[in-house]
GROMACS .gro file of C-alpha atoms in nm:
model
  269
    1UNK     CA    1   0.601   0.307  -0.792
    2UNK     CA    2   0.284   0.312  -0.568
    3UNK     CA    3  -0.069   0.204  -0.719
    4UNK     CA    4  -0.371   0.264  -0.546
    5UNK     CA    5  -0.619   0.024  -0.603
    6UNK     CA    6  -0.949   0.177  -0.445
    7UNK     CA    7  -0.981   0.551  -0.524
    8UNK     CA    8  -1.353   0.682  -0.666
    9UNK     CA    9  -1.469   1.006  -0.794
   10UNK     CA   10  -1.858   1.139  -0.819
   11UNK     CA   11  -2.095   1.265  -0.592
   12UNK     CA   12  -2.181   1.049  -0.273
   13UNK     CA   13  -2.461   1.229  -0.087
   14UNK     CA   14  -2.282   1.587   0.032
   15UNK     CA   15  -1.956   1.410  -0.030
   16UNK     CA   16  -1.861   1.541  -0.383
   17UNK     CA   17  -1.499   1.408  -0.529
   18UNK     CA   18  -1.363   1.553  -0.824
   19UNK     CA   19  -1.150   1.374  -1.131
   20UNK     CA   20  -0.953   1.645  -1.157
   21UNK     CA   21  -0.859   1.610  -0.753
   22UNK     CA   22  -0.758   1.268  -0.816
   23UNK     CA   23  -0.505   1.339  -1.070
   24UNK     CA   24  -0.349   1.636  -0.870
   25UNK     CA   25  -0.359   1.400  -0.542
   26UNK     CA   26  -0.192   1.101  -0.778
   27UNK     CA   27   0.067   1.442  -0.885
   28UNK     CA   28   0.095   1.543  -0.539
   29UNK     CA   29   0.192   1.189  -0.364
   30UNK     CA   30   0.368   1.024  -0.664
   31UNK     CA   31   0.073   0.809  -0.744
   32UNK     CA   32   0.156   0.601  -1.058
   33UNK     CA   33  -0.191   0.424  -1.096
   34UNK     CA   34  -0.527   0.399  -0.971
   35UNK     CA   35  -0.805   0.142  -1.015
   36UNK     CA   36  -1.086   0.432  -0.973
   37UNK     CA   37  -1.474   0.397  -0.968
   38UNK     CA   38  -1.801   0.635  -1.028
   39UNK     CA   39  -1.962   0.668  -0.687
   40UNK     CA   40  -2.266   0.793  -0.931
   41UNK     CA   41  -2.422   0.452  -0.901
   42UNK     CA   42  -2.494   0.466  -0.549
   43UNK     CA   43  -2.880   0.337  -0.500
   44UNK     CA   44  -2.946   0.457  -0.128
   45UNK     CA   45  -2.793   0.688   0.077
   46UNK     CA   46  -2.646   0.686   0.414
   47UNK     CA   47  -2.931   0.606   0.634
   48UNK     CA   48  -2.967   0.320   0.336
   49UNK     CA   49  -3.291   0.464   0.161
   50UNK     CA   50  -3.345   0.433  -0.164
   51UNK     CA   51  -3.313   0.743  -0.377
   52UNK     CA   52  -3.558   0.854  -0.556
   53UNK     CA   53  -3.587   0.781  -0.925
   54UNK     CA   54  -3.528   1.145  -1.049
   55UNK     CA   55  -3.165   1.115  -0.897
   56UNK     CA   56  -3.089   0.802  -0.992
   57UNK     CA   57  -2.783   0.764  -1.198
   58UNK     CA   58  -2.821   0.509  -1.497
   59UNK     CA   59  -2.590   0.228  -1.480
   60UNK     CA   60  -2.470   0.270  -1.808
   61UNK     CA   61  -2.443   0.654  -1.785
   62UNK     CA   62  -2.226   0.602  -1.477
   63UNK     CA   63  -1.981   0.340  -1.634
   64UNK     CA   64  -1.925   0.571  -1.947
   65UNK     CA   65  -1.765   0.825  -1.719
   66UNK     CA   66  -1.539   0.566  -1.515
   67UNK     CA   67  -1.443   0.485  -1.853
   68UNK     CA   68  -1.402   0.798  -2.017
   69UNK     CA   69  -1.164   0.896  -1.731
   70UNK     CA   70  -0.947   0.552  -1.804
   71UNK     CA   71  -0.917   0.671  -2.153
   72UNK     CA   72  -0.845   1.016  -2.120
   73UNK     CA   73  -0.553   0.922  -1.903
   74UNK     CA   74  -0.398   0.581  -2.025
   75UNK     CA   75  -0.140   0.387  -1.830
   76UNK     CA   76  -0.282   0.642  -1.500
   77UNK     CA   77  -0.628   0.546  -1.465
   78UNK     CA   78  -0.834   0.228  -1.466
   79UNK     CA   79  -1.168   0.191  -1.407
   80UNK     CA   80  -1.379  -0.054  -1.201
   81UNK     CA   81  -1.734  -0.020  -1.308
   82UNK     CA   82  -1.979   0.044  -0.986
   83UNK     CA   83  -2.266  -0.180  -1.010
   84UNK     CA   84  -2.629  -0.156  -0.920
   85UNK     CA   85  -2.802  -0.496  -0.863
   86UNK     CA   86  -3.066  -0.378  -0.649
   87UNK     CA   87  -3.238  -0.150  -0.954
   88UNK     CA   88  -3.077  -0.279  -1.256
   89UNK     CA   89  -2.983  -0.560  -1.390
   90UNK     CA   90  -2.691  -0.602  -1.698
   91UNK     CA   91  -2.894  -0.501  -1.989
   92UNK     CA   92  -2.707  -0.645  -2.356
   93UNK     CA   93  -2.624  -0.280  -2.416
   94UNK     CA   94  -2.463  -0.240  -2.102
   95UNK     CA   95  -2.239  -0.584  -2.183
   96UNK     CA   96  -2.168  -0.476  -2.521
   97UNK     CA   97  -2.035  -0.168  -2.400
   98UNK     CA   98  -1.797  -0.343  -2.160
   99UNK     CA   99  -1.663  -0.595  -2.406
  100UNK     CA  100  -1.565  -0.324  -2.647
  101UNK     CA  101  -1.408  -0.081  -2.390
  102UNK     CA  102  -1.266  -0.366  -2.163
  103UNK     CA  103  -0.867  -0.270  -2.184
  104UNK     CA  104  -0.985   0.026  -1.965
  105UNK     CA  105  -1.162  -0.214  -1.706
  106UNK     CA  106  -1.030  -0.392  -1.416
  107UNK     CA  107  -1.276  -0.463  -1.222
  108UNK     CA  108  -1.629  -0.473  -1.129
  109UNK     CA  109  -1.739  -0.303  -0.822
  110UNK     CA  110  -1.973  -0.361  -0.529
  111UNK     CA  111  -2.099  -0.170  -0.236
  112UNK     CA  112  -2.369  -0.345  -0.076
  113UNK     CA  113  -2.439  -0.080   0.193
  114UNK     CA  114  -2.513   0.154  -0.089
  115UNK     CA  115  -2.706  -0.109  -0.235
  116UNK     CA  116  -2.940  -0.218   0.048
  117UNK     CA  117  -2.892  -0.594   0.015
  118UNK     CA  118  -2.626  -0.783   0.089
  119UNK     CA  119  -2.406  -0.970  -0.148
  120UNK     CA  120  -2.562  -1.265  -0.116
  121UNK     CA  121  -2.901  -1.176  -0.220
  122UNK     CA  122  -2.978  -1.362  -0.556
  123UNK     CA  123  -3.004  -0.983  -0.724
  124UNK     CA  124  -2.615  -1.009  -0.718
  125UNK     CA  125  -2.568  -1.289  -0.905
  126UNK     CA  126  -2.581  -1.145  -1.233
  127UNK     CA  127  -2.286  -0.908  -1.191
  128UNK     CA  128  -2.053  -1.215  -1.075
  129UNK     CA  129  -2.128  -1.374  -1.393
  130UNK     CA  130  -2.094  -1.065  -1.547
  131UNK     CA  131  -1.743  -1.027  -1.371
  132UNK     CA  132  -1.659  -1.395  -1.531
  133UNK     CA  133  -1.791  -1.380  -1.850
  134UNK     CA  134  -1.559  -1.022  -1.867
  135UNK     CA  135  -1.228  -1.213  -1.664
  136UNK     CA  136  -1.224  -0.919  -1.439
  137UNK     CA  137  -1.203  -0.938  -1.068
  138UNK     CA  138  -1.485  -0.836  -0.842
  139UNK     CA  139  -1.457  -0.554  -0.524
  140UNK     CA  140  -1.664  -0.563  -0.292
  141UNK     CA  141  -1.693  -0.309   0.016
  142UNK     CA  142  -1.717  -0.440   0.376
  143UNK     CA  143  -1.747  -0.282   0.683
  144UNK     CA  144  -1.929  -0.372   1.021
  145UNK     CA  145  -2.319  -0.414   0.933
  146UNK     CA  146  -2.538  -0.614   0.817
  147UNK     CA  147  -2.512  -0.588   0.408
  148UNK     CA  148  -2.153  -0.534   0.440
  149UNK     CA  149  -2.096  -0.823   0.640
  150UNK     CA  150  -1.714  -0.996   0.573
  151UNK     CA  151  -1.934  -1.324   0.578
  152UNK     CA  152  -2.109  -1.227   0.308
  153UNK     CA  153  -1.801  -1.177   0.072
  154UNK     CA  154  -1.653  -1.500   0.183
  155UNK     CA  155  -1.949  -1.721   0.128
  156UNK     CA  156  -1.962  -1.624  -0.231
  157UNK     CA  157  -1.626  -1.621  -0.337
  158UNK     CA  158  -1.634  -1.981  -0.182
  159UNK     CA  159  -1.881  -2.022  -0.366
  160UNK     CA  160  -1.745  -1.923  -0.721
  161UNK     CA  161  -1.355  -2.012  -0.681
  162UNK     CA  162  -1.274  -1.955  -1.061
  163UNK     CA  163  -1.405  -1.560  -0.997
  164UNK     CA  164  -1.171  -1.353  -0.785
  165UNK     CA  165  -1.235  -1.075  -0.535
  166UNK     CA  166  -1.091  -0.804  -0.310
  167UNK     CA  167  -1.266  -0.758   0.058
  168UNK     CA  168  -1.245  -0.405   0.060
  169UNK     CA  169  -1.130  -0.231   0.406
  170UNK     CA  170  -1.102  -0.579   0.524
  171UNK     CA  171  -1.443  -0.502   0.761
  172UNK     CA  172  -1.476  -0.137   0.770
  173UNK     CA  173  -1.521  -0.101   1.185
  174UNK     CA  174  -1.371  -0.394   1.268
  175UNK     CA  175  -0.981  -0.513   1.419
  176UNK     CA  176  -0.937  -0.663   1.040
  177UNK     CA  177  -0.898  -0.988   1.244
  178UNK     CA  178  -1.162  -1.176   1.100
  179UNK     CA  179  -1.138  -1.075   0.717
  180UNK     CA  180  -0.779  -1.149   0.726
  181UNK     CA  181  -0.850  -1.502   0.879
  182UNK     CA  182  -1.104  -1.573   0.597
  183UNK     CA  183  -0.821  -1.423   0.291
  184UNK     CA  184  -0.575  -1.696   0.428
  185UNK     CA  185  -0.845  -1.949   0.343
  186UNK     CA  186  -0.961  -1.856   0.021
  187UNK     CA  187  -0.700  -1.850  -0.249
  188UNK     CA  188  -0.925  -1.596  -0.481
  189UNK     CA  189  -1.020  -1.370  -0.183
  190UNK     CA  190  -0.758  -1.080  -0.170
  191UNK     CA  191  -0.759  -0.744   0.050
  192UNK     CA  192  -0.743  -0.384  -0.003
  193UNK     CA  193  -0.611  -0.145   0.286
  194UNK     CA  194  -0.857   0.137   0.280
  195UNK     CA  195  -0.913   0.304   0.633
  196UNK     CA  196  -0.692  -0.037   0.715
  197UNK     CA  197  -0.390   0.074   1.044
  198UNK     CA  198  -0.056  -0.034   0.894
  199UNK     CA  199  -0.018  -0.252   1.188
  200UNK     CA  200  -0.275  -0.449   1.085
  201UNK     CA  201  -0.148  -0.462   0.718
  202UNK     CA  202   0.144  -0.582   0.830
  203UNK     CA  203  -0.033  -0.872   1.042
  204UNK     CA  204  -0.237  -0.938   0.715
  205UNK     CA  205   0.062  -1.022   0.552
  206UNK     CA  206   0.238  -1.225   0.791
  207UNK     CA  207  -0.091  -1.464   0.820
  208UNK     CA  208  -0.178  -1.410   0.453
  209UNK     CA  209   0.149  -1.387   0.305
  210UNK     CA  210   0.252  -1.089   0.111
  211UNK     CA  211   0.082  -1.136  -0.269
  212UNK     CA  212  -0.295  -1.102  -0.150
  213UNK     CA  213  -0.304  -0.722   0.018
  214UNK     CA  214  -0.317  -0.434  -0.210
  215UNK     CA  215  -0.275  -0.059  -0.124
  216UNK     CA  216  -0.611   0.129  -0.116
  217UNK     CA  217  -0.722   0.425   0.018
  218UNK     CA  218  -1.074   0.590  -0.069
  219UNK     CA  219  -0.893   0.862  -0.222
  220UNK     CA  220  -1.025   1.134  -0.239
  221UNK     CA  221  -1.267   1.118   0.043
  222UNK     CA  222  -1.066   1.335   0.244
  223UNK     CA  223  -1.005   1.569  -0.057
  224UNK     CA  224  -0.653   1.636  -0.216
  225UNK     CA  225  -0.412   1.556   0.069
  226UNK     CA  226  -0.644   1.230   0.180
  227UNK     CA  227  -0.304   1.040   0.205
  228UNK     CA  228  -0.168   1.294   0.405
  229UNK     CA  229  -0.450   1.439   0.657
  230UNK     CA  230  -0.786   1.394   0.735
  231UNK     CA  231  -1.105   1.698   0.683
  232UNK     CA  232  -1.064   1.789   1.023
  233UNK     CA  233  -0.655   1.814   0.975
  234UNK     CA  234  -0.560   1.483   1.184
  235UNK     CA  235  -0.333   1.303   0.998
  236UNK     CA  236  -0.398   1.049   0.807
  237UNK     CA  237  -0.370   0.677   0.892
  238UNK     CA  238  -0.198   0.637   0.545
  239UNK     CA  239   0.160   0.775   0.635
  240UNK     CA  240   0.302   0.481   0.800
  241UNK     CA  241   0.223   0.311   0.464
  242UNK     CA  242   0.446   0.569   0.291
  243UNK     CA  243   0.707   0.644   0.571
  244UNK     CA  244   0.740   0.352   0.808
  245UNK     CA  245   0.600  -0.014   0.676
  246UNK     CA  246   0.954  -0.060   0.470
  247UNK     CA  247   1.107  -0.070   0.787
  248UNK     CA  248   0.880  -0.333   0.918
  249UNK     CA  249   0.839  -0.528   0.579
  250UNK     CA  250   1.119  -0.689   0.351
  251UNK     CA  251   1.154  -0.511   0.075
  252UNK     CA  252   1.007  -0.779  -0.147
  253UNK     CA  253   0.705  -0.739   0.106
  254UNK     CA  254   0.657  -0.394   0.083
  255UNK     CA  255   0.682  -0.367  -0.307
  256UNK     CA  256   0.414  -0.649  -0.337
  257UNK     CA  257   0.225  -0.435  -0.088
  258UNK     CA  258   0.230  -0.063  -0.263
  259UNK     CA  259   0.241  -0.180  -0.660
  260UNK     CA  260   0.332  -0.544  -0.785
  261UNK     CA  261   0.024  -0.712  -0.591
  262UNK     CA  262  -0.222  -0.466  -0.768
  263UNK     CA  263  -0.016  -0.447  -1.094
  264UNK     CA  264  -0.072  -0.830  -1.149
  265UNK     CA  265  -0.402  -0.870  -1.001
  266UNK     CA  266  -0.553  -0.608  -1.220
  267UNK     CA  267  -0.318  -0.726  -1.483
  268UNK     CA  268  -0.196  -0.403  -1.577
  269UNK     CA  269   0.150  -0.464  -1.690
   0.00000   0.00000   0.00000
């Protein structure tokens, strides 16, 4: 079995990824499950500019889809409900809605690039209560600027050790060196390996131990064969995670690493 903990679907700028990609990619690559979020709630684009109100996706709107998808195919998909603190913040329709449809959530998302403001700006801390008050874990994207900063992610799950949360990409840009350092320190700080080398998976889990990195991939950003090969038809950095890491990896290892780490984290046995 092989979860994938960090797939999305929705329109991201030009990028446009399709539900009904997902499942054939899931088909395709013997996917069993996916944790899978809206990328409809972006708030800025790529240059990180806000975009304008007309085209602005309602939080609410956004997390009825994520869900909708969950429940149209149970035991497959899961949904992590994409956040946006920067315009919004969790109205009492929006939390009713999660309480009632929370066996199809596992998580609450964050992507504070597409945000403009870093996790640690005070407009943020509504959604981590949010993500306590539901018992759901929080992801968060990193990569190498500013908002995205690993920092960032480590001072606040420091800072709220009952809440847990996945550093997604473990520094997006980076050697991985420094987000891995901070998961060894922080019992509720876990990793994802989107756009992650398997080398430096497997160096995650000899410093981190083998419970606290979870497949991910960004599927489909790539489109249908994103575990395969990239747009331009390079392939992918995700085959040694399929053909080579169980020869590097106990076996123990590598099924913590591909589906038991992600099937008790997002407590979907």
């Amino acid at each position: 079995m092989i979860i994938d903990s960090h797939v999305h679907f929705g329109s991201l700028g030009n990028l446009k990824m399709y539900k009904k990609t997902v499942l054939m990619a899931m088909e395709k690559y013997n996917i069993s499950k996916a944790i899978v979020s809206n990328c409809q709630s972006v708030e800025c684009d790529f240059q990180q500019k806000l975009i304008p109100e007309e085209y602005q996706t309602p939080m609410i709107s956004s997390a009825k889809a994520a869900i909708d998808f969950a429940k149209d195919n149970p035991d497959k998909i899961y949904a992590a409900i994409w956040v946006k603190p920067f315009l919004e913040i969790p109205s009492a329709e929006l939390e009713y809605y999660l309480k009632v449809n929370i066996d199809f959530i596992k998580a609450l998302k964050i992507h504070p690039f597409h945000s403009g403001i870093p996790v640690t700006d005070a407009k943020m801390e509504p959604y981590i209560q949010l993500a306590r008050m539901l018992d759901v874990p929080v992801i968060i994207h990193t990569a190498n600027d500013p908002c995205s900063d690993c920092k960032n992610v480590y001072k606040i799950a420091k800072l709220y050790p009952d809440v847990r949360f996945v550093m997604a990409h473990l520094g997006l840009g980076t050697n991985n060196e420094e987000a891995t350092e901070m998961c060894a320190e922080l019992e509720n700080l876990y990793g994802d390996t989107a756009w992650v080398p398997a080398e430096n998976a497997v160096k995650f889990i000899k410093k981190c131990g083998s419970e606290k990195l979870m497949f991910g991939s960004d599927m489909p950003i790539d489109g249908l064969d994103t575990y395969s090969k990239n747009r331009q038809g390079q392939p992918s950095l995700y085959i040694p995670y399929f053909n080579e890491l169980q020869s590097k990896l106990s076996a123990e290892e590598y099924e913590n690493l591909m589906c038991k780490n992600a099937a008790n984290f997002f407590r979907l046995n």
